[in-house]
mmCIF file with all atom_site columns, C-alpha atoms in Angstrom:
data_model
loop_
_atom_site.group_PDB
_atom_site.id
_atom_site.type_symbol
_atom_site.label_atom_id
_atom_site.label_alt_id
_atom_site.label_comp_id
_atom_site.label_asym_id
_atom_site.label_entity_id
_atom_site.label_seq_id
_atom_site.pdbx_PDB_ins_code
_atom_site.Cartn_x
_atom_site.Cartn_y
_atom_site.Cartn_z
_atom_site.occupancy
_atom_site.B_iso_or_equiv
_atom_site.pdbx_formal_charge
_atom_site.auth_seq_id
_atom_site.auth_comp_id
_atom_site.auth_asym_id
_atom_site.auth_atom_id
_atom_site.pdbx_PDB_model_num
ATOM 1   C CA . MET X 1 1   ? 6.454   69.439 -18.775 1.00 0.00 ? 23  MET X CA 1
ATOM 2   C CA . THR X 1 2   ? 4.363   72.595 -18.700 1.00 0.00 ? 24  THR X CA 1
ATOM 3   C CA . SER X 1 3   ? 5.109   75.251 -16.082 1.00 0.00 ? 25  SER X CA 1
ATOM 4   C CA . SER X 1 4   ? 1.778   74.545 -14.332 1.00 0.00 ? 26  SER X CA 1
ATOM 5   C CA . SER X 1 5   ? 2.554   70.824 -14.111 1.00 0.00 ? 27  SER X CA 1
ATOM 6   C CA . ASN X 1 6   ? 6.021   71.553 -12.772 1.00 0.00 ? 28  ASN X CA 1
ATOM 7   C CA . LEU X 1 7   ? 4.558   73.853 -10.123 1.00 0.00 ? 29  LEU X CA 1
ATOM 8   C CA . ILE X 1 8   ? 2.039   71.199 -9.067  1.00 0.00 ? 30  ILE X CA 1
ATOM 9   C CA . LEU X 1 9   ? 4.749   68.554 -8.640  1.00 0.00 ? 31  LEU X CA 1
ATOM 10  C CA . GLN X 1 10  ? 6.984   70.970 -6.718  1.00 0.00 ? 32  GLN X CA 1
ATOM 11  C CA . HIS X 1 11  ? 4.264   71.202 -4.055  1.00 0.00 ? 33  HIS X CA 1
ATOM 12  C CA . TYR X 1 12  ? 4.204   67.398 -3.782  1.00 0.00 ? 34  TYR X CA 1
ATOM 13  C CA . ILE X 1 13  ? 7.964   67.258 -3.118  1.00 0.00 ? 35  ILE X CA 1
ATOM 14  C CA . LYS X 1 14  ? 7.455   68.880 0.291   1.00 0.00 ? 36  LYS X CA 1
ATOM 15  C CA . LEU X 1 15  ? 4.393   66.701 0.876   1.00 0.00 ? 37  LEU X CA 1
ATOM 16  C CA . THR X 1 16  ? 6.536   63.601 0.228   1.00 0.00 ? 38  THR X CA 1
ATOM 17  C CA . GLU X 1 17  ? 9.001   64.678 2.902   1.00 0.00 ? 39  GLU X CA 1
ATOM 18  C CA . PHE X 1 18  ? 6.179   65.533 5.309   1.00 0.00 ? 40  PHE X CA 1
ATOM 19  C CA . LEU X 1 19  ? 4.345   62.224 4.869   1.00 0.00 ? 41  LEU X CA 1
ATOM 20  C CA . GLY X 1 20  ? 7.559   60.250 5.344   1.00 0.00 ? 42  GLY X CA 1
ATOM 21  C CA . LYS X 1 21  ? 8.138   61.906 8.714   1.00 0.00 ? 43  LYS X CA 1
ATOM 22  C CA . ALA X 1 22  ? 4.490   61.953 9.799   1.00 0.00 ? 44  ALA X CA 1
ATOM 23  C CA . LEU X 1 23  ? 3.729   58.323 8.947   1.00 0.00 ? 45  LEU X CA 1
ATOM 24  C CA . GLY X 1 24  ? 6.984   56.991 10.384  1.00 0.00 ? 46  GLY X CA 1
ATOM 25  C CA . PRO X 1 25  ? 9.837   54.640 9.453   1.00 0.00 ? 47  PRO X CA 1
ATOM 26  C CA . ASP X 1 26  ? 7.656   51.802 8.139   1.00 0.00 ? 48  ASP X CA 1
ATOM 27  C CA . TYR X 1 27  ? 6.246   53.927 5.316   1.00 0.00 ? 49  TYR X CA 1
ATOM 28  C CA . GLU X 1 28  ? 8.117   54.772 2.132   1.00 0.00 ? 50  GLU X CA 1
ATOM 29  C CA . VAL X 1 29  ? 6.715   57.706 0.151   1.00 0.00 ? 51  VAL X CA 1
ATOM 30  C CA . ALA X 1 30  ? 7.785   58.152 -3.494  1.00 0.00 ? 52  ALA X CA 1
ATOM 31  C CA . LEU X 1 31  ? 6.903   60.924 -5.939  1.00 0.00 ? 53  LEU X CA 1
ATOM 32  C CA . HIS X 1 32  ? 7.054   60.138 -9.669  1.00 0.00 ? 54  HIS X CA 1
ATOM 33  C CA . ASP X 1 33  ? 7.284   62.654 -12.518 1.00 0.00 ? 55  ASP X CA 1
ATOM 34  C CA . LEU X 1 34  ? 5.672   60.906 -15.509 1.00 0.00 ? 56  LEU X CA 1
ATOM 35  C CA . THR X 1 35  ? 7.388   63.092 -18.108 1.00 0.00 ? 57  THR X CA 1
ATOM 36  C CA . ARG X 1 36  ? 10.545  61.026 -17.541 1.00 0.00 ? 58  ARG X CA 1
ATOM 37  C CA . LYS X 1 37  ? 9.572   57.393 -17.052 1.00 0.00 ? 59  LYS X CA 1
ATOM 38  C CA . ASP X 1 38  ? 13.149  56.048 -17.099 1.00 0.00 ? 60  ASP X CA 1
ATOM 39  C CA . ARG X 1 39  ? 14.153  58.234 -14.094 1.00 0.00 ? 61  ARG X CA 1
ATOM 40  C CA . SER X 1 40  ? 10.768  59.177 -12.739 1.00 0.00 ? 62  SER X CA 1
ATOM 41  C CA . ILE X 1 41  ? 11.365  59.446 -8.980  1.00 0.00 ? 63  ILE X CA 1
ATOM 42  C CA . ILE X 1 42  ? 11.932  63.111 -8.061  1.00 0.00 ? 64  ILE X CA 1
ATOM 43  C CA . ALA X 1 43  ? 11.466  62.759 -4.289  1.00 0.00 ? 65  ALA X CA 1
ATOM 44  C CA . ILE X 1 44  ? 11.474  59.813 -1.891  1.00 0.00 ? 66  ILE X CA 1
ATOM 45  C CA . ALA X 1 45  ? 11.251  59.427 1.892   1.00 0.00 ? 67  ALA X CA 1
ATOM 46  C CA . ASN X 1 46  ? 12.371  56.384 3.926   1.00 0.00 ? 68  ASN X CA 1
ATOM 47  C CA . ASN X 1 47  ? 13.912  54.923 0.776   1.00 0.00 ? 69  ASN X CA 1
ATOM 48  C CA . TYR X 1 48  ? 15.697  52.116 2.677   1.00 0.00 ? 70  TYR X CA 1
ATOM 49  C CA . ILE X 1 49  ? 12.422  50.193 2.376   1.00 0.00 ? 71  ILE X CA 1
ATOM 50  C CA . SER X 1 50  ? 12.778  49.661 -1.399  1.00 0.00 ? 72  SER X CA 1
ATOM 51  C CA . GLY X 1 51  ? 16.428  50.632 -1.863  1.00 0.00 ? 73  GLY X CA 1
ATOM 52  C CA . ARG X 1 52  ? 15.591  53.204 -4.535  1.00 0.00 ? 74  ARG X CA 1
ATOM 53  C CA . GLU X 1 53  ? 17.005  56.691 -4.969  1.00 0.00 ? 75  GLU X CA 1
ATOM 54  C CA . VAL X 1 54  ? 15.931  59.867 -6.771  1.00 0.00 ? 76  VAL X CA 1
ATOM 55  C CA . GLY X 1 55  ? 16.217  59.075 -10.488 1.00 0.00 ? 77  GLY X CA 1
ATOM 56  C CA . ALA X 1 56  ? 14.939  55.481 -10.225 1.00 0.00 ? 78  ALA X CA 1
ATOM 57  C CA . PRO X 1 57  ? 12.378  54.382 -12.866 1.00 0.00 ? 79  PRO X CA 1
ATOM 58  C CA . LEU X 1 58  ? 8.699   53.507 -12.633 1.00 0.00 ? 80  LEU X CA 1
ATOM 59  C CA . THR X 1 59  ? 7.685   50.149 -11.145 1.00 0.00 ? 81  THR X CA 1
ATOM 60  C CA . ASN X 1 60  ? 5.968   47.497 -13.247 1.00 0.00 ? 82  ASN X CA 1
ATOM 61  C CA . MET X 1 61  ? 2.700   48.221 -11.431 1.00 0.00 ? 83  MET X CA 1
ATOM 62  C CA . SER X 1 62  ? 2.939   51.910 -12.373 1.00 0.00 ? 84  SER X CA 1
ATOM 63  C CA . LEU X 1 63  ? 3.657   50.999 -15.980 1.00 0.00 ? 85  LEU X CA 1
ATOM 64  C CA . SER X 1 64  ? 0.563   48.763 -16.014 1.00 0.00 ? 86  SER X CA 1
ATOM 65  C CA . ILE X 1 65  ? -1.519  51.678 -14.730 1.00 0.00 ? 87  ILE X CA 1
ATOM 66  C CA . LEU X 1 66  ? -0.251  53.860 -17.592 1.00 0.00 ? 88  LEU X CA 1
ATOM 67  C CA . ARG X 1 67  ? -1.117  51.163 -20.114 1.00 0.00 ? 89  ARG X CA 1
ATOM 68  C CA . ASP X 1 68  ? -4.628  50.328 -18.845 1.00 0.00 ? 90  ASP X CA 1
ATOM 69  C CA . LYS X 1 69  ? -5.448  54.027 -18.166 1.00 0.00 ? 91  LYS X CA 1
ATOM 70  C CA . SER X 1 70  ? -7.287  53.182 -14.953 1.00 0.00 ? 92  SER X CA 1
ATOM 71  C CA . TYR X 1 71  ? -6.382  56.681 -13.750 1.00 0.00 ? 93  TYR X CA 1
ATOM 72  C CA . GLU X 1 72  ? -9.011  58.073 -16.141 1.00 0.00 ? 94  GLU X CA 1
ATOM 73  C CA . HIS X 1 73  ? -11.900 56.863 -13.984 1.00 0.00 ? 95  HIS X CA 1
ATOM 74  C CA . THR X 1 74  ? -10.379 56.976 -10.487 1.00 0.00 ? 96  THR X CA 1
ATOM 75  C CA . ASP X 1 75  ? -8.111  59.241 -8.455  1.00 0.00 ? 97  ASP X CA 1
ATOM 76  C CA . TYR X 1 76  ? -6.152  56.544 -6.612  1.00 0.00 ? 98  TYR X CA 1
ATOM 77  C CA . HIS X 1 77  ? -5.493  52.828 -6.103  1.00 0.00 ? 99  HIS X CA 1
ATOM 78  C CA . LEU X 1 78  ? -5.540  51.522 -2.529  1.00 0.00 ? 100 LEU X CA 1
ATOM 79  C CA . HIS X 1 79  ? -3.936  48.561 -0.744  1.00 0.00 ? 101 HIS X CA 1
ATOM 80  C CA . TYR X 1 80  ? -2.369  46.463 -3.491  1.00 0.00 ? 102 TYR X CA 1
ATOM 81  C CA . TYR X 1 81  ? 0.592   44.236 -2.669  1.00 0.00 ? 103 TYR X CA 1
ATOM 82  C CA . SER X 1 82  ? 4.178   44.569 -3.861  1.00 0.00 ? 104 SER X CA 1
ATOM 83  C CA . ILE X 1 83  ? 7.600   43.330 -2.792  1.00 0.00 ? 105 ILE X CA 1
ATOM 84  C CA . ASN X 1 84  ? 10.676  45.272 -1.677  1.00 0.00 ? 106 ASN X CA 1
ATOM 85  C CA . VAL X 1 85  ? 14.371  44.817 -2.432  1.00 0.00 ? 107 VAL X CA 1
ATOM 86  C CA . ASN X 1 86  ? 14.769  42.394 0.504   1.00 0.00 ? 108 ASN X CA 1
ATOM 87  C CA . GLY X 1 87  ? 11.849  40.234 -0.580  1.00 0.00 ? 109 GLY X CA 1
ATOM 88  C CA . LYS X 1 88  ? 9.454   41.566 2.052   1.00 0.00 ? 110 LYS X CA 1
ATOM 89  C CA . ASP X 1 89  ? 5.825   42.142 1.177   1.00 0.00 ? 111 ASP X CA 1
ATOM 90  C CA . LEU X 1 90  ? 4.614   45.741 1.118   1.00 0.00 ? 112 LEU X CA 1
ATOM 91  C CA . ARG X 1 91  ? 1.092   47.132 1.066   1.00 0.00 ? 113 ARG X CA 1
ATOM 92  C CA . SER X 1 92  ? 0.982   49.985 -1.425  1.00 0.00 ? 114 SER X CA 1
ATOM 93  C CA . SER X 1 93  ? -1.355  52.809 -2.387  1.00 0.00 ? 115 SER X CA 1
ATOM 94  C CA . THR X 1 94  ? -0.988  55.278 -5.270  1.00 0.00 ? 116 THR X CA 1
ATOM 95  C CA . PHE X 1 95  ? -2.521  58.718 -5.725  1.00 0.00 ? 117 PHE X CA 1
ATOM 96  C CA . PHE X 1 96  ? -2.835  60.051 -9.286  1.00 0.00 ? 118 PHE X CA 1
ATOM 97  C CA . ILE X 1 97  ? -1.596  63.625 -9.720  1.00 0.00 ? 119 ILE X CA 1
ATOM 98  C CA . LYS X 1 98  ? -3.357  65.368 -12.596 1.00 0.00 ? 120 LYS X CA 1
ATOM 99  C CA . ASP X 1 99  ? -3.161  68.732 -14.357 1.00 0.00 ? 121 ASP X CA 1
ATOM 100 C CA . ASN X 1 100 ? -6.480  69.590 -16.025 1.00 0.00 ? 122 ASN X CA 1
ATOM 101 C CA . GLY X 1 101 ? -7.293  65.887 -16.308 1.00 0.00 ? 123 GLY X CA 1
ATOM 102 C CA . LYS X 1 102 ? -3.871  64.868 -17.652 1.00 0.00 ? 124 LYS X CA 1
ATOM 103 C CA . LEU X 1 103 ? -1.864  62.447 -15.512 1.00 0.00 ? 125 LEU X CA 1
ATOM 104 C CA . ILE X 1 104 ? 1.477   64.087 -14.659 1.00 0.00 ? 126 ILE X CA 1
ATOM 105 C CA . GLY X 1 105 ? 2.654   62.244 -11.562 1.00 0.00 ? 127 GLY X CA 1
ATOM 106 C CA . LEU X 1 106 ? 2.149   59.527 -8.985  1.00 0.00 ? 128 LEU X CA 1
ATOM 107 C CA . LEU X 1 107 ? 2.410   59.762 -5.212  1.00 0.00 ? 129 LEU X CA 1
ATOM 108 C CA . CYS X 1 108 ? 3.027   56.260 -3.870  1.00 0.00 ? 130 CYS X CA 1
ATOM 109 C CA . ILE X 1 109 ? 2.975   55.102 -0.250  1.00 0.00 ? 131 ILE X CA 1
ATOM 110 C CA . ASN X 1 110 ? 4.459   51.678 0.549   1.00 0.00 ? 132 ASN X CA 1
ATOM 111 C CA . PHE X 1 111 ? 3.888   50.186 3.999   1.00 0.00 ? 133 PHE X CA 1
ATOM 112 C CA . ASP X 1 112 ? 6.325   47.588 5.342   1.00 0.00 ? 134 ASP X CA 1
ATOM 113 C CA . ALA X 1 113 ? 4.347   45.573 7.899   1.00 0.00 ? 135 ALA X CA 1
ATOM 114 C CA . SER X 1 114 ? 7.108   43.038 8.584   1.00 0.00 ? 136 SER X CA 1
ATOM 115 C CA . ARG X 1 115 ? 7.750   44.232 12.147  1.00 0.00 ? 137 ARG X CA 1
ATOM 116 C CA . TYR X 1 116 ? 4.075   43.882 13.015  1.00 0.00 ? 138 TYR X CA 1
ATOM 117 C CA . GLU X 1 117 ? 3.745   40.531 11.255  1.00 0.00 ? 139 GLU X CA 1
ATOM 118 C CA . GLU X 1 118 ? 6.666   39.151 13.263  1.00 0.00 ? 140 GLU X CA 1
ATOM 119 C CA . LEU X 1 119 ? 5.059   40.385 16.493  1.00 0.00 ? 141 LEU X CA 1
ATOM 120 C CA . SER X 1 120 ? 1.703   38.929 15.442  1.00 0.00 ? 142 SER X CA 1
ATOM 121 C CA . GLN X 1 121 ? 3.338   35.584 14.648  1.00 0.00 ? 143 GLN X CA 1
ATOM 122 C CA . ARG X 1 122 ? 4.941   35.468 18.087  1.00 0.00 ? 144 ARG X CA 1
ATOM 123 C CA . VAL X 1 123 ? 1.597   36.163 19.725  1.00 0.00 ? 145 VAL X CA 1
ATOM 124 C CA . MET X 1 124 ? -0.028  33.419 17.635  1.00 0.00 ? 146 MET X CA 1
ATOM 125 C CA . GLU X 1 125 ? 2.708   30.977 18.635  1.00 0.00 ? 147 GLU X CA 1
ATOM 126 C CA . LEU X 1 126 ? 2.077   31.789 22.296  1.00 0.00 ? 148 LEU X CA 1
ATOM 127 C CA . CYS X 1 127 ? -1.601  31.043 21.696  1.00 0.00 ? 149 CYS X CA 1
ATOM 128 C CA . GLY X 1 128 ? -0.813  27.738 20.002  1.00 0.00 ? 150 GLY X CA 1
ATOM 129 C CA . GLY X 1 129 ? -1.470  29.005 16.467  1.00 0.00 ? 151 GLY X CA 1
ATOM 130 C CA . GLY X 1 130 ? 0.812   28.743 13.466  1.00 0.00 ? 152 GLY X CA 1
ATOM 131 C CA . LYS X 1 131 ? 1.479   30.415 10.159  1.00 0.00 ? 153 LYS X CA 1
ATOM 132 C CA . LYS X 1 132 ? -1.446  30.707 7.806   1.00 0.00 ? 154 LYS X CA 1
ATOM 133 C CA . ARG X 1 133 ? -1.271  28.685 4.643   1.00 0.00 ? 155 ARG X CA 1
ATOM 134 C CA . GLY X 1 134 ? -2.366  29.756 1.183   1.00 0.00 ? 156 GLY X CA 1
ATOM 135 C CA . VAL X 1 135 ? -1.434  32.388 -1.371  1.00 0.00 ? 157 VAL X CA 1
ATOM 136 C CA . PRO X 1 136 ? 1.459   34.624 -0.183  1.00 0.00 ? 158 PRO X CA 1
ATOM 137 C CA . SER X 1 137 ? 0.261   38.075 0.799   1.00 0.00 ? 159 SER X CA 1
ATOM 138 C CA . GLY X 1 138 ? 2.436   39.715 -1.860  1.00 0.00 ? 160 GLY X CA 1
ATOM 139 C CA . THR X 1 139 ? 0.827   37.807 -4.715  1.00 0.00 ? 161 THR X CA 1
ATOM 140 C CA . ARG X 1 140 ? -1.564  39.795 -6.893  1.00 0.00 ? 162 ARG X CA 1
ATOM 141 C CA . LEU X 1 141 ? -3.757  37.328 -8.787  1.00 0.00 ? 163 LEU X CA 1
ATOM 142 C CA . ILE X 1 142 ? -4.792  38.409 -12.261 1.00 0.00 ? 164 ILE X CA 1
ATOM 143 C CA . ALA X 1 143 ? -8.392  38.027 -13.419 1.00 0.00 ? 165 ALA X CA 1
ATOM 144 C CA . ASP X 1 144 ? -7.547  35.912 -16.482 1.00 0.00 ? 166 ASP X CA 1
ATOM 145 C CA . SER X 1 145 ? -6.557  32.628 -14.833 1.00 0.00 ? 167 SER X CA 1
ATOM 146 C CA . ASN X 1 146 ? -6.262  30.943 -18.255 1.00 0.00 ? 168 ASN X CA 1
ATOM 147 C CA . ASP X 1 147 ? -3.189  33.013 -19.078 1.00 0.00 ? 169 ASP X CA 1
ATOM 148 C CA . PRO X 1 148 ? -0.111  31.110 -17.810 1.00 0.00 ? 170 PRO X CA 1
ATOM 149 C CA . VAL X 1 149 ? 2.058   34.204 -18.013 1.00 0.00 ? 171 VAL X CA 1
ATOM 150 C CA . GLU X 1 150 ? -0.239  36.411 -15.995 1.00 0.00 ? 172 GLU X CA 1
ATOM 151 C CA . THR X 1 151 ? -0.772  34.262 -12.874 1.00 0.00 ? 173 THR X CA 1
ATOM 152 C CA . PRO X 1 152 ? 0.448   35.120 -10.275 1.00 0.00 ? 174 PRO X CA 1
ATOM 153 C CA . VAL X 1 153 ? 2.329   38.445 -10.392 1.00 0.00 ? 175 VAL X CA 1
ATOM 154 C CA . ARG X 1 154 ? 4.250   40.641 -7.950  1.00 0.00 ? 176 ARG X CA 1
ATOM 155 C CA . SER X 1 155 ? 4.955   44.326 -8.284  1.00 0.00 ? 177 SER X CA 1
ATOM 156 C CA . GLY X 1 156 ? 8.700   44.912 -7.761  1.00 0.00 ? 178 GLY X CA 1
ATOM 157 C CA . TYR X 1 157 ? 10.837  47.969 -7.107  1.00 0.00 ? 179 TYR X CA 1
ATOM 158 C CA . PRO X 1 158 ? 13.715  48.169 -9.608  1.00 0.00 ? 180 PRO X CA 1
ATOM 159 C CA . THR X 1 159 ? 16.432  50.746 -8.955  1.00 0.00 ? 181 THR X CA 1
ATOM 160 C CA . SER X 1 160 ? 17.437  51.263 -12.608 1.00 0.00 ? 182 SER X CA 1
ATOM 161 C CA . ILE X 1 161 ? 15.795  51.342 -16.020 1.00 0.00 ? 183 ILE X CA 1
ATOM 162 C CA . ALA X 1 162 ? 17.616  48.130 -17.015 1.00 0.00 ? 184 ALA X CA 1
ATOM 163 C CA . GLY X 1 163 ? 16.382  46.478 -13.832 1.00 0.00 ? 185 GLY X CA 1
ATOM 164 C CA . ALA X 1 164 ? 12.822  47.612 -14.500 1.00 0.00 ? 186 ALA X CA 1
ATOM 165 C CA . THR X 1 165 ? 12.825  46.041 -17.964 1.00 0.00 ? 187 THR X CA 1
ATOM 166 C CA . ALA X 1 166 ? 14.592  42.858 -16.865 1.00 0.00 ? 188 ALA X CA 1
ATOM 167 C CA . SER X 1 167 ? 12.250  42.370 -13.898 1.00 0.00 ? 189 SER X CA 1
ATOM 168 C CA . ILE X 1 168 ? 9.070   42.387 -15.993 1.00 0.00 ? 190 ILE X CA 1
ATOM 169 C CA . VAL X 1 169 ? 10.450  40.485 -19.001 1.00 0.00 ? 191 VAL X CA 1
ATOM 170 C CA . SER X 1 170 ? 12.090  37.722 -16.957 1.00 0.00 ? 192 SER X CA 1
ATOM 171 C CA . GLN X 1 171 ? 8.915   37.278 -14.899 1.00 0.00 ? 193 GLN X CA 1
ATOM 172 C CA . VAL X 1 172 ? 6.741   36.855 -17.983 1.00 0.00 ? 194 VAL X CA 1
ATOM 173 C CA . VAL X 1 173 ? 9.135   34.544 -19.848 1.00 0.00 ? 195 VAL X CA 1
ATOM 174 C CA . ALA X 1 174 ? 9.914   32.423 -16.761 1.00 0.00 ? 196 ALA X CA 1
ATOM 175 C CA . ASN X 1 175 ? 6.215   31.699 -16.212 1.00 0.00 ? 197 ASN X CA 1
ATOM 176 C CA . TYR X 1 176 ? 5.679   30.657 -19.823 1.00 0.00 ? 198 TYR X CA 1
ATOM 177 C CA . PRO X 1 177 ? 5.359   26.866 -20.179 1.00 0.00 ? 199 PRO X CA 1
ATOM 178 C CA . VAL X 1 178 ? 7.670   26.598 -23.231 1.00 0.00 ? 200 VAL X CA 1
ATOM 179 C CA . GLU X 1 179 ? 11.459  27.083 -23.458 1.00 0.00 ? 201 GLU X CA 1
ATOM 180 C CA . VAL X 1 180 ? 12.467  30.252 -25.321 1.00 0.00 ? 202 VAL X CA 1
ATOM 181 C CA . ASP X 1 181 ? 14.219  28.329 -28.110 1.00 0.00 ? 203 ASP X CA 1
ATOM 182 C CA . ARG X 1 182 ? 11.008  26.368 -28.773 1.00 0.00 ? 204 ARG X CA 1
ATOM 183 C CA . LEU X 1 183 ? 8.639   29.331 -28.975 1.00 0.00 ? 205 LEU X CA 1
ATOM 184 C CA . THR X 1 184 ? 6.651   29.693 -32.180 1.00 0.00 ? 206 THR X CA 1
ATOM 185 C CA . GLN X 1 185 ? 5.998   33.097 -33.761 1.00 0.00 ? 207 GLN X CA 1
ATOM 186 C CA . ASP X 1 186 ? 2.436   33.021 -32.398 1.00 0.00 ? 208 ASP X CA 1
ATOM 187 C CA . GLU X 1 187 ? 3.728   32.303 -28.894 1.00 0.00 ? 209 GLU X CA 1
ATOM 188 C CA . LYS X 1 188 ? 6.268   35.130 -29.151 1.00 0.00 ? 210 LYS X CA 1
ATOM 189 C CA . MET X 1 189 ? 3.460   37.393 -30.317 1.00 0.00 ? 211 MET X CA 1
ATOM 190 C CA . GLU X 1 190 ? 1.444   36.367 -27.240 1.00 0.00 ? 212 GLU X CA 1
ATOM 191 C CA . ILE X 1 191 ? 4.373   37.236 -24.954 1.00 0.00 ? 213 ILE X CA 1
ATOM 192 C CA . MET X 1 192 ? 4.879   40.530 -26.784 1.00 0.00 ? 214 MET X CA 1
ATOM 193 C CA . ASP X 1 193 ? 1.207   41.361 -26.245 1.00 0.00 ? 215 ASP X CA 1
ATOM 194 C CA . ILE X 1 194 ? 1.517   40.721 -22.499 1.00 0.00 ? 216 ILE X CA 1
ATOM 195 C CA . LEU X 1 195 ? 4.718   42.799 -22.258 1.00 0.00 ? 217 LEU X CA 1
ATOM 196 C CA . ASN X 1 196 ? 3.051   45.593 -24.203 1.00 0.00 ? 218 ASN X CA 1
ATOM 197 C CA . ARG X 1 197 ? 0.055   45.589 -21.849 1.00 0.00 ? 219 ARG X CA 1
ATOM 198 C CA . LYS X 1 198 ? 2.420   45.734 -18.879 1.00 0.00 ? 220 LYS X CA 1
ATOM 199 C CA . GLY X 1 199 ? 3.973   48.899 -20.321 1.00 0.00 ? 221 GLY X CA 1
ATOM 200 C CA . VAL X 1 200 ? 7.443   47.437 -20.969 1.00 0.00 ? 222 VAL X CA 1
ATOM 201 C CA . PHE X 1 201 ? 7.831   49.288 -24.255 1.00 0.00 ? 223 PHE X CA 1
ATOM 202 C CA . LEU X 1 202 ? 7.303   52.642 -22.540 1.00 0.00 ? 224 LEU X CA 1
ATOM 203 C CA . LEU X 1 203 ? 10.841  52.210 -21.197 1.00 0.00 ? 225 LEU X CA 1
ATOM 204 C CA . LYS X 1 204 ? 13.973  53.169 -23.133 1.00 0.00 ? 226 LYS X CA 1
ATOM 205 C CA . GLY X 1 205 ? 16.114  50.250 -24.301 1.00 0.00 ? 227 GLY X CA 1
ATOM 206 C CA . SER X 1 206 ? 13.347  47.714 -23.736 1.00 0.00 ? 228 SER X CA 1
ATOM 207 C CA . VAL X 1 207 ? 13.265  46.520 -27.373 1.00 0.00 ? 229 VAL X CA 1
ATOM 208 C CA . SER X 1 208 ? 16.917  45.481 -27.243 1.00 0.00 ? 230 SER X CA 1
ATOM 209 C CA . HIS X 1 209 ? 16.460  43.621 -23.950 1.00 0.00 ? 231 HIS X CA 1
ATOM 210 C CA . VAL X 1 210 ? 13.305  41.824 -25.130 1.00 0.00 ? 232 VAL X CA 1
ATOM 211 C CA . ALA X 1 211 ? 15.045  40.848 -28.371 1.00 0.00 ? 233 ALA X CA 1
ATOM 212 C CA . GLN X 1 212 ? 17.913  39.245 -26.431 1.00 0.00 ? 234 GLN X CA 1
ATOM 213 C CA . THR X 1 213 ? 15.564  37.447 -24.043 1.00 0.00 ? 235 THR X CA 1
ATOM 214 C CA . LEU X 1 214 ? 13.366  36.040 -26.832 1.00 0.00 ? 236 LEU X CA 1
ATOM 215 C CA . HIS X 1 215 ? 16.396  35.190 -29.008 1.00 0.00 ? 237 HIS X CA 1
ATOM 216 C CA . SER X 1 216 ? 15.048  37.431 -31.757 1.00 0.00 ? 238 SER X CA 1
ATOM 217 C CA . SER X 1 217 ? 16.376  40.404 -33.714 1.00 0.00 ? 239 SER X CA 1
ATOM 218 C CA . GLU X 1 218 ? 15.350  43.943 -32.815 1.00 0.00 ? 240 GLU X CA 1
ATOM 219 C CA . ALA X 1 219 ? 13.771  44.177 -36.270 1.00 0.00 ? 241 ALA X CA 1
ATOM 220 C CA . SER X 1 220 ? 11.534  41.206 -35.398 1.00 0.00 ? 242 SER X CA 1
ATOM 221 C CA . ILE X 1 221 ? 10.496  42.831 -32.123 1.00 0.00 ? 243 ILE X CA 1
ATOM 222 C CA . TYR X 1 222 ? 9.573   46.048 -33.938 1.00 0.00 ? 244 TYR X CA 1
ATOM 223 C CA . ARG X 1 223 ? 7.621   43.965 -36.466 1.00 0.00 ? 245 ARG X CA 1
ATOM 224 C CA . TYR X 1 224 ? 5.680   42.245 -33.661 1.00 0.00 ? 246 TYR X CA 1
ATOM 225 C CA . LEU X 1 225 ? 4.950   45.654 -32.120 1.00 0.00 ? 247 LEU X CA 1
ATOM 226 C CA . GLY X 1 226 ? 3.709   46.941 -35.462 1.00 0.00 ? 248 GLY X CA 1
ATOM 227 C CA . LYS X 1 227 ? 1.265   44.044 -35.735 1.00 0.00 ? 249 LYS X CA 1
ATOM 228 C CA . LEU X 1 228 ? 0.017   44.643 -32.166 1.00 0.00 ? 250 LEU X CA 1
ATOM 229 C CA . ASN X 1 229 ? -0.496  48.339 -32.838 1.00 0.00 ? 251 ASN X CA 1
ATOM 230 C CA . ASN X 1 230 ? -2.399  47.563 -36.021 1.00 0.00 ? 252 ASN X CA 1
ATOM 231 C CA . LYS X 1 231 ? -4.807  45.441 -33.980 1.00 0.00 ? 253 LYS X CA 1
#
């Protein structure tokens, strides 16, 4: 990291602490340093919400942002849904920290509305109403509904680099309509393409984990990646 980038992020460390106290106990605030994706969190407030500590890796949502480069045409993402370590839905927003146009960090705010939802539900019960039916609030539907692996998806909060990789890979493979042992090379290539777009291979050790999950050799995984890169 350049000295200017380091100085910029140092200012956000105090801001992280401030926002955590100003917003209150239902808001987690996390600061990510993108020069070290496998231990990116350098400051976090109210971390009991996700269970993460300083040194935790990027989330799968953050990795997707890095892959699709949406930060190039916007300065933040607002109000997307994720899920915390206890399975509760969070409403999240991310601010992109840049140094001369280069993305160097992320400031993420995660709101746990569970206390208010419980209160709202009690009020509705008093009024004779019930729980709403439909898609769970934490489900982020993907535009391509024809892709069985992409629909639906939740953004999780892994506490380690191994957990980050396992979370994304297991989610993609579990939603695939064919058992791993019956996958053809084309189907494995399709899964590899989805994992690549989700940013899995930006994480250290991901090739080994994907190879084990897909019952393939690491050499095969690297070969698939080579073909994807050539495209």
